[in-house]
Coordinates of C-alpha atoms in Angstrom, one line a residue:
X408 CA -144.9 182.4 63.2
X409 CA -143.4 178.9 64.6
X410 CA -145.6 176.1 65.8
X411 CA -144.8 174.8 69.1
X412 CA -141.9 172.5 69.7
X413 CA -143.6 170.1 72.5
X414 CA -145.5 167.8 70.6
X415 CA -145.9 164.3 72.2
X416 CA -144.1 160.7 70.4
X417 CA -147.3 160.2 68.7
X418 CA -147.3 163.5 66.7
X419 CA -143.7 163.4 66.0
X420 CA -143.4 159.8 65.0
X421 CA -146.6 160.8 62.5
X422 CA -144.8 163.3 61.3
X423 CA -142.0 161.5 60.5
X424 CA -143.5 158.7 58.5
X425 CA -145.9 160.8 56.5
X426 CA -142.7 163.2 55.3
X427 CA -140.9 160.2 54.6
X428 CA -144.2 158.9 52.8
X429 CA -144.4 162.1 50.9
X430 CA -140.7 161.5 49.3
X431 CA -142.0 158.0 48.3
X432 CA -144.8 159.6 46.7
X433 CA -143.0 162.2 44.4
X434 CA -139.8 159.4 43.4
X435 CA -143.3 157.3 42.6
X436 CA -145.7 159.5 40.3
X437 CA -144.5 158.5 37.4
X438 CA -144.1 154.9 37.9
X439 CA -147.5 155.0 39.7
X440 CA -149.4 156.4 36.4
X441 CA -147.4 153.3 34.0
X442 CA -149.4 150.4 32.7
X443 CA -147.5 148.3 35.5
X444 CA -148.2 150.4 38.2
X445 CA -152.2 150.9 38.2
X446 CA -155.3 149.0 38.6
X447 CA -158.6 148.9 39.4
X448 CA -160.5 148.2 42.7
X449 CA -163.9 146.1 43.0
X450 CA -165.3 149.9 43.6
X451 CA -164.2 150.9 40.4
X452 CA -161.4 152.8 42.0
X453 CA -158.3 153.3 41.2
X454 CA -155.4 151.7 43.0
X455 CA -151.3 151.8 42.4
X456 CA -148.5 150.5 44.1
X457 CA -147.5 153.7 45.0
X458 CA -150.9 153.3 47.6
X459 CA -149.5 149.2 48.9
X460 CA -145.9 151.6 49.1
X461 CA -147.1 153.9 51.2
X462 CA -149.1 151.9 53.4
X463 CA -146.2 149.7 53.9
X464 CA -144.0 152.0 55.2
X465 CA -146.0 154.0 57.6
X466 CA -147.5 150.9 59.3
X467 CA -143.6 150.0 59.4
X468 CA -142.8 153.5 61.0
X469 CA -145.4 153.0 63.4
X470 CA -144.9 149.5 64.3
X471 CA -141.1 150.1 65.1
X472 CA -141.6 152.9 67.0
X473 CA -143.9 151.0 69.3
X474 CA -147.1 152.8 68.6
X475 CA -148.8 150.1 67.4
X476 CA -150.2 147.5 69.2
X477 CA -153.7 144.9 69.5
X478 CA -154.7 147.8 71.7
X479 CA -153.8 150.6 68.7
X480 CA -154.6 149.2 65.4
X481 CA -153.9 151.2 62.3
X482 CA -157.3 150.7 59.6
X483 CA -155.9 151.7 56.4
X484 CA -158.2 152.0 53.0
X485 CA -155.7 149.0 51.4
X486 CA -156.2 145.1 51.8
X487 CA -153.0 143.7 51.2
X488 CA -154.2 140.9 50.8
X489 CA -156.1 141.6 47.5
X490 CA -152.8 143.4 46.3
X491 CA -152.4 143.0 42.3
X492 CA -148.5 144.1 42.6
X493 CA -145.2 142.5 43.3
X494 CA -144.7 142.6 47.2
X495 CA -141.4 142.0 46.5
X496 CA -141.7 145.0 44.5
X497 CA -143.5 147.3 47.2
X498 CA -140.8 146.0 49.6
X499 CA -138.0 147.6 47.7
X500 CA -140.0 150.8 46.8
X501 CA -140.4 151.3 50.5
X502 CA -136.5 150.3 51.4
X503 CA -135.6 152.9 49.0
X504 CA -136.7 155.4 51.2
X505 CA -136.5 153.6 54.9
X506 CA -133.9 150.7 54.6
X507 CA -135.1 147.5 56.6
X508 CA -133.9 147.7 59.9
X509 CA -131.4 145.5 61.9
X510 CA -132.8 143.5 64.5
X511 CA -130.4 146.0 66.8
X512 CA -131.5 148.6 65.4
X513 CA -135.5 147.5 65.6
X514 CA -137.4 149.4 68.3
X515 CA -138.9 146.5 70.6
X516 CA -140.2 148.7 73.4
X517 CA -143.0 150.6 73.9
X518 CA -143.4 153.8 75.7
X519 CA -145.5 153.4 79.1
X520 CA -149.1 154.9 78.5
X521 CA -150.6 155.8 81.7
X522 CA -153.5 154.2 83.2
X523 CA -156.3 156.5 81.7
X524 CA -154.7 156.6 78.5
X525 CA -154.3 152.8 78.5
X526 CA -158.0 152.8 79.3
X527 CA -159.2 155.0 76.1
X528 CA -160.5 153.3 72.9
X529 CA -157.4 154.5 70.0
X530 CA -156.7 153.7 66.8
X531 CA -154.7 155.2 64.1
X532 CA -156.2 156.0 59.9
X533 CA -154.6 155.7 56.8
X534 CA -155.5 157.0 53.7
X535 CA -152.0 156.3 51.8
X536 CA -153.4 158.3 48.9
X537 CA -156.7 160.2 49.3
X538 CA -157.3 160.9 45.2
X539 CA -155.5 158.3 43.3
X540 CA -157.0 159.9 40.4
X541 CA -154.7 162.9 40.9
X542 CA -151.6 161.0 41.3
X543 CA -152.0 159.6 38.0
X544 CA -153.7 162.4 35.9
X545 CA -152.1 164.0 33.2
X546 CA -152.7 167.3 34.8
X547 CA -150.1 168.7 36.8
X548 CA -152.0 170.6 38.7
X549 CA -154.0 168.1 40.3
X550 CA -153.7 166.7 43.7
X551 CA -153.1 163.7 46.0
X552 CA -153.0 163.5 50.2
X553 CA -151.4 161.3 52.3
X554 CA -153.2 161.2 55.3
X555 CA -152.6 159.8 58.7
X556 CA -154.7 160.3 62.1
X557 CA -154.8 159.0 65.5
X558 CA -158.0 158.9 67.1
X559 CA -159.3 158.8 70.8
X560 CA -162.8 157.9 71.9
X561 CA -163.9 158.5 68.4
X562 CA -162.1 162.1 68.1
X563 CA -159.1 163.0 66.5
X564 CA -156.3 163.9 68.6
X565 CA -153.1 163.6 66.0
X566 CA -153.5 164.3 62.1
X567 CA -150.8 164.8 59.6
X568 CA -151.4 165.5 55.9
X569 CA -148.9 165.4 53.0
X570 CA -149.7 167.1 49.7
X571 CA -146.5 165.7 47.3
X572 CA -147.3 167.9 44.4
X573 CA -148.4 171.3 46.3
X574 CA -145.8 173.2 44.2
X575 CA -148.0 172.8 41.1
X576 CA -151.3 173.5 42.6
X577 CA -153.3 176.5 41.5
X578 CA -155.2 176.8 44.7
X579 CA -151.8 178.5 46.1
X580 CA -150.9 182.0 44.5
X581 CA -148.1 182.0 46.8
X582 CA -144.4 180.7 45.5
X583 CA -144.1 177.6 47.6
X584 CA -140.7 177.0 49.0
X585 CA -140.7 173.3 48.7
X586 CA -141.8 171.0 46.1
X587 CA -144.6 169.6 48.7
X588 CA -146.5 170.6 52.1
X589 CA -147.3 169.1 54.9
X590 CA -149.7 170.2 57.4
X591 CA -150.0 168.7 60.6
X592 CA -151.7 169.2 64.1
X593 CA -152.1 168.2 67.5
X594 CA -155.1 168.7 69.5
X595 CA -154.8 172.0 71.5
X596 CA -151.8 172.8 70.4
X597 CA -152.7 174.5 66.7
X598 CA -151.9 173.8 63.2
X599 CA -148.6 173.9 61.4
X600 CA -147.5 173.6 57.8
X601 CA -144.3 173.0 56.6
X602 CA -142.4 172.4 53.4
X603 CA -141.1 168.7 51.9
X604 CA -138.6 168.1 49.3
X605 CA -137.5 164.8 47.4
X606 CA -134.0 165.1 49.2
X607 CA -135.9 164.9 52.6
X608 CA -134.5 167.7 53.6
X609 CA -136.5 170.5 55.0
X610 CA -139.0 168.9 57.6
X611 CA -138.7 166.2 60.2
X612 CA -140.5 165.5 63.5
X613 CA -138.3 168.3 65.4
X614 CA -139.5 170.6 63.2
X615 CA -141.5 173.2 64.6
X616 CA -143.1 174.8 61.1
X617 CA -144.9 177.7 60.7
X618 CA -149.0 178.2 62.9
X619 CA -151.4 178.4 59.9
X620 CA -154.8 179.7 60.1
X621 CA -158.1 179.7 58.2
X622 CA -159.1 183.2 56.4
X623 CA -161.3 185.9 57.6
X624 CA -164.1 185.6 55.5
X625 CA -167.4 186.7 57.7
X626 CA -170.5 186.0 55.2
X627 CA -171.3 183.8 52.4
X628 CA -170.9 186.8 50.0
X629 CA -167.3 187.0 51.2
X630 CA -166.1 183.7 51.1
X631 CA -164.2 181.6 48.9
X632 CA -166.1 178.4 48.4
X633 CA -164.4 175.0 47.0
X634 CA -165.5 172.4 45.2
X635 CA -165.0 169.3 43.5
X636 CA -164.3 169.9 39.3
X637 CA -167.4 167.7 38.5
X638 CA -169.5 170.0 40.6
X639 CA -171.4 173.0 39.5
X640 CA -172.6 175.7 42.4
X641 CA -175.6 176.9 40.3
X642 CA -176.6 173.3 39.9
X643 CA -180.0 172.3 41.5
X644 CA -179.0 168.7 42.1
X645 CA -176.7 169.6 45.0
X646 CA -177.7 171.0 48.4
X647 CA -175.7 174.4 48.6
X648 CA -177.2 175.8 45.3
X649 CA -180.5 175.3 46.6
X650 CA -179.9 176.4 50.0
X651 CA -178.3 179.8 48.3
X652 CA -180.1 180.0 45.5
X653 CA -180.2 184.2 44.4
X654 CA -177.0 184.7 46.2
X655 CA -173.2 183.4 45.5
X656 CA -170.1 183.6 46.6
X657 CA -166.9 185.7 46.1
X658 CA -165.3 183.2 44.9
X659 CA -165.4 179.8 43.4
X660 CA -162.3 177.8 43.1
X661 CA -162.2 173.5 41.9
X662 CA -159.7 171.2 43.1
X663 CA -159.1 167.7 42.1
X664 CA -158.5 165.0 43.8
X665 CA -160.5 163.6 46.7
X666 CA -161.8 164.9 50.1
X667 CA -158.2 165.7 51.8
X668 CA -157.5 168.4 49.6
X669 CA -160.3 170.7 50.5
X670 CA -160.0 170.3 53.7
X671 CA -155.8 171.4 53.4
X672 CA -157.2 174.2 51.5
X673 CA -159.6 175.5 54.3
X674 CA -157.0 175.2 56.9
X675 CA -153.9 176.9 55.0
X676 CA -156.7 179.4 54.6
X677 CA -157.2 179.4 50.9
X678 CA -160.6 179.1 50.8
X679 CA -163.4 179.2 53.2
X680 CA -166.2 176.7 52.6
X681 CA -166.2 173.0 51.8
X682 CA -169.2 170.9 51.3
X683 CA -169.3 167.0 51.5
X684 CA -172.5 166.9 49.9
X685 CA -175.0 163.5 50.6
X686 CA -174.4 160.9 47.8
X687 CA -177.4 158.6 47.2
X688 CA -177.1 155.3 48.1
X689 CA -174.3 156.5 49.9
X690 CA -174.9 156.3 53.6
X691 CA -171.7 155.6 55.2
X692 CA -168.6 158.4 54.4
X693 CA -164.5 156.8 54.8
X694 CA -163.3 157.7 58.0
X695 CA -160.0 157.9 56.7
X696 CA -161.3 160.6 53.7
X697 CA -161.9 163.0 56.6
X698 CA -160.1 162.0 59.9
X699 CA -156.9 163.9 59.5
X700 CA -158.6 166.9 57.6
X701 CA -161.0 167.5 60.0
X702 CA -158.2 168.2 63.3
X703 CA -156.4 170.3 60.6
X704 CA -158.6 172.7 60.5
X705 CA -160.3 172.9 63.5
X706 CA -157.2 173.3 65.4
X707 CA -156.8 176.1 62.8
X708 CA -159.5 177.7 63.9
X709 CA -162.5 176.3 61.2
X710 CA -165.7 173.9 61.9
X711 CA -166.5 171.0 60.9
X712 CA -169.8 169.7 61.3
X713 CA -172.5 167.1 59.9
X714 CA -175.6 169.1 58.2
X715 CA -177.0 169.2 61.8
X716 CA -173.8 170.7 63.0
X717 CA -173.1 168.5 65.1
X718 CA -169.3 167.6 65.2
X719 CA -168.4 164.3 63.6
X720 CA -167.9 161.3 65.8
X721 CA -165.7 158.7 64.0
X722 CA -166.7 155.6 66.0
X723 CA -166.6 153.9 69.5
X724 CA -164.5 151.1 68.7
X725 CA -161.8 151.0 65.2
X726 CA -163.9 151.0 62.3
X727 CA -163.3 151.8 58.9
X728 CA -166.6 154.0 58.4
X729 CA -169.1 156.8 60.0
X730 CA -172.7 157.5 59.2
X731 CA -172.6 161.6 59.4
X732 CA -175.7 163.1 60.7
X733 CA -177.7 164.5 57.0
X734 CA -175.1 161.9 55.6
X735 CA -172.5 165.3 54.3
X736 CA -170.2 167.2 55.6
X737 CA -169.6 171.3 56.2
X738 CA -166.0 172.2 56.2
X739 CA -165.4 176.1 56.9
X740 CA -163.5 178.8 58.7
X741 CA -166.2 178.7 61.7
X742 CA -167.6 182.4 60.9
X743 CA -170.2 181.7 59.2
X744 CA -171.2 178.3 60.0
X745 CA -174.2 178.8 61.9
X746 CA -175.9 180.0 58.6
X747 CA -174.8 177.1 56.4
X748 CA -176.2 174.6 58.9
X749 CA -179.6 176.5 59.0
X750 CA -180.0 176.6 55.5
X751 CA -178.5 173.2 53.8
X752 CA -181.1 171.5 57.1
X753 CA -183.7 174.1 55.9
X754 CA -183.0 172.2 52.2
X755 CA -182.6 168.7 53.9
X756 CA -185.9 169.0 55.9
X757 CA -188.1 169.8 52.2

């Protein structure tokens, strides 16, 4: 089926710079895993210039196509001004794809918002590459997201998510027809995927792509549950194999790297359960690890919920992080929600 053709400026102009970001990001990956292009953040992270790159050029996309303003910030994971690379450098990684504009050819006019929309708190997240650690691994297989979200009154109401290396996944038994996907939605108006290639060519903003759905799964016992590779489902450290202990799942598949991924794979409808588990000493979650994910799959017919169940609320005012309630995260198809709530809080409550 074909996603709906009537999406507003905002989702198209997403759209746009996160294919555009996605070609970036596969003429980058090798240059991004070099000696030259690779450091490390104050976290311990790691950071590339492939993530400055990115950034760059979808706060340029925005910015020129009026949508972002002191009203509409953008809060993006990367502080340019603790950059290690070249900007010099970035600046002609980022021309390589999207050529500095002309002052003629420079938007300098912003559509008119009307007066309850001018009145609403929004603000658009960037994650320029959700799993760093996948853009530079050795293995193939593993994946990074490019994820970009515009949010109103704390919700999301636009998210677009770019997966550069989804041809090499082996979450997907499906042939892919493009050497990435990109999944995007719009609040009410569904979820769509659609493929990307290094020419550019198969995707743009007037593309309508094709309504995706999460899968049927009704139980635990039928589902497909994801997790991170360092995880272990029978392991008694982590919430969910205490909650479930004595019964499992029909499946368990691993991904690497980084939230974004999982929750891709729940709304294409590859797997069925996700879990965010709480991390001690870590009270405060990313908003931009979840922001676009989480309007990807609800609007493909999944949940996402604290371990209360309560939906996630991403701020009042533009902020860089959210305190969830249980301090995790359930991710699924919806079904069998309910139950997972009841019995990680059961585990919580102990």
């Amino acid at each position: 089926r074909e996603g709906a053709d009537y999406r507003d400026k905002a989702a198209q102009v997403a759209i746009e710079a996160v294919r555009k970001a996605c070609v970036l990001g596969m003429r980058m990956s090798e240059l991004a895993g070099g000696s030259g292009g690779k450091a490390v953040k104050d976290d311990l992270s790691p950071v590339t210039i492939a993530d400055y790159a990115i950034q760059s050029l979808i706060e340029q996309e925005l910015s020129e196509k009026g949508l972002l303003s002191d009203g509409t910030p953008l809060i993006a994971e990367e502080d340019a001004g603790n950059m290690e690379f070249d900007a010099t450098e970035v600046g002609k990684l980022v021309n390589s794809v999207v050529p500095t504009p002309t002052p003629t050819e420079t938007t300098t006019t912003t559509e008119a918002e009307d007066e309850d929309d001018a009145r609403k708190q929004r603000w658009w997240i960037l994650d320029p590459i959700d799993g760093t650690k996948g853009l530079v691994s050795p293995n193939l297989a593993d994946q990074y997201v490019i994820g970009l979200c515009l949010v109103e009154e704390g919700q999301p109401v636009v998210g677009v998510m770019g997966l550069p290396n989804w041809a090499k996944c082996d979450l997907d038994e499906e042939e892919v027809c493009g050497q990435g996907i990109l999944i995007a939605a719009q609040k009410g108006r569904g979820t769509v995927a659609m493929a990307v290639d290094e020419d550019g060519e198969g995707v743009g903003a007037s593309h309508p792509g094709e309504l995706v759905s999460v899968d049927g799964s009704r139980t635990f016992e039928e589902a497909t549950l994801l997790m991170s590779k360092s995880q272990d489902f029978f392991d008694d450290s982590l919430l969910l194999g205490r909650a479930y202990r004595g019964r499992k799942p029909k499946k368990v598949l691993k991904a690497c790297c980084g939230s974004l991924v999982k929750y891709a794979a729940v709304a294409l409808g590859l797997c069925s359960l996700y879990i965010e588990h709480p991390v001690k000493g870590k009270e405060d979650l990313k908003v931009w690890d979840h922001a676009s994910g989480v309007l990807c799959v609800t609007e493909a017919g999944g949940t996402v919920s604290d371990l209360g169940g309560d939906p996630l609320f991403l701020g009042k005012t533009p902020c860089s992080h959210f305190r969830p309630g249980g301090l995790g995260v359930i991710c699924s198809n919806g079904r069998f929600h309910p139950e997972v709530v009841s019995k990680l809080g059961a585990e919580v409550d102990r």
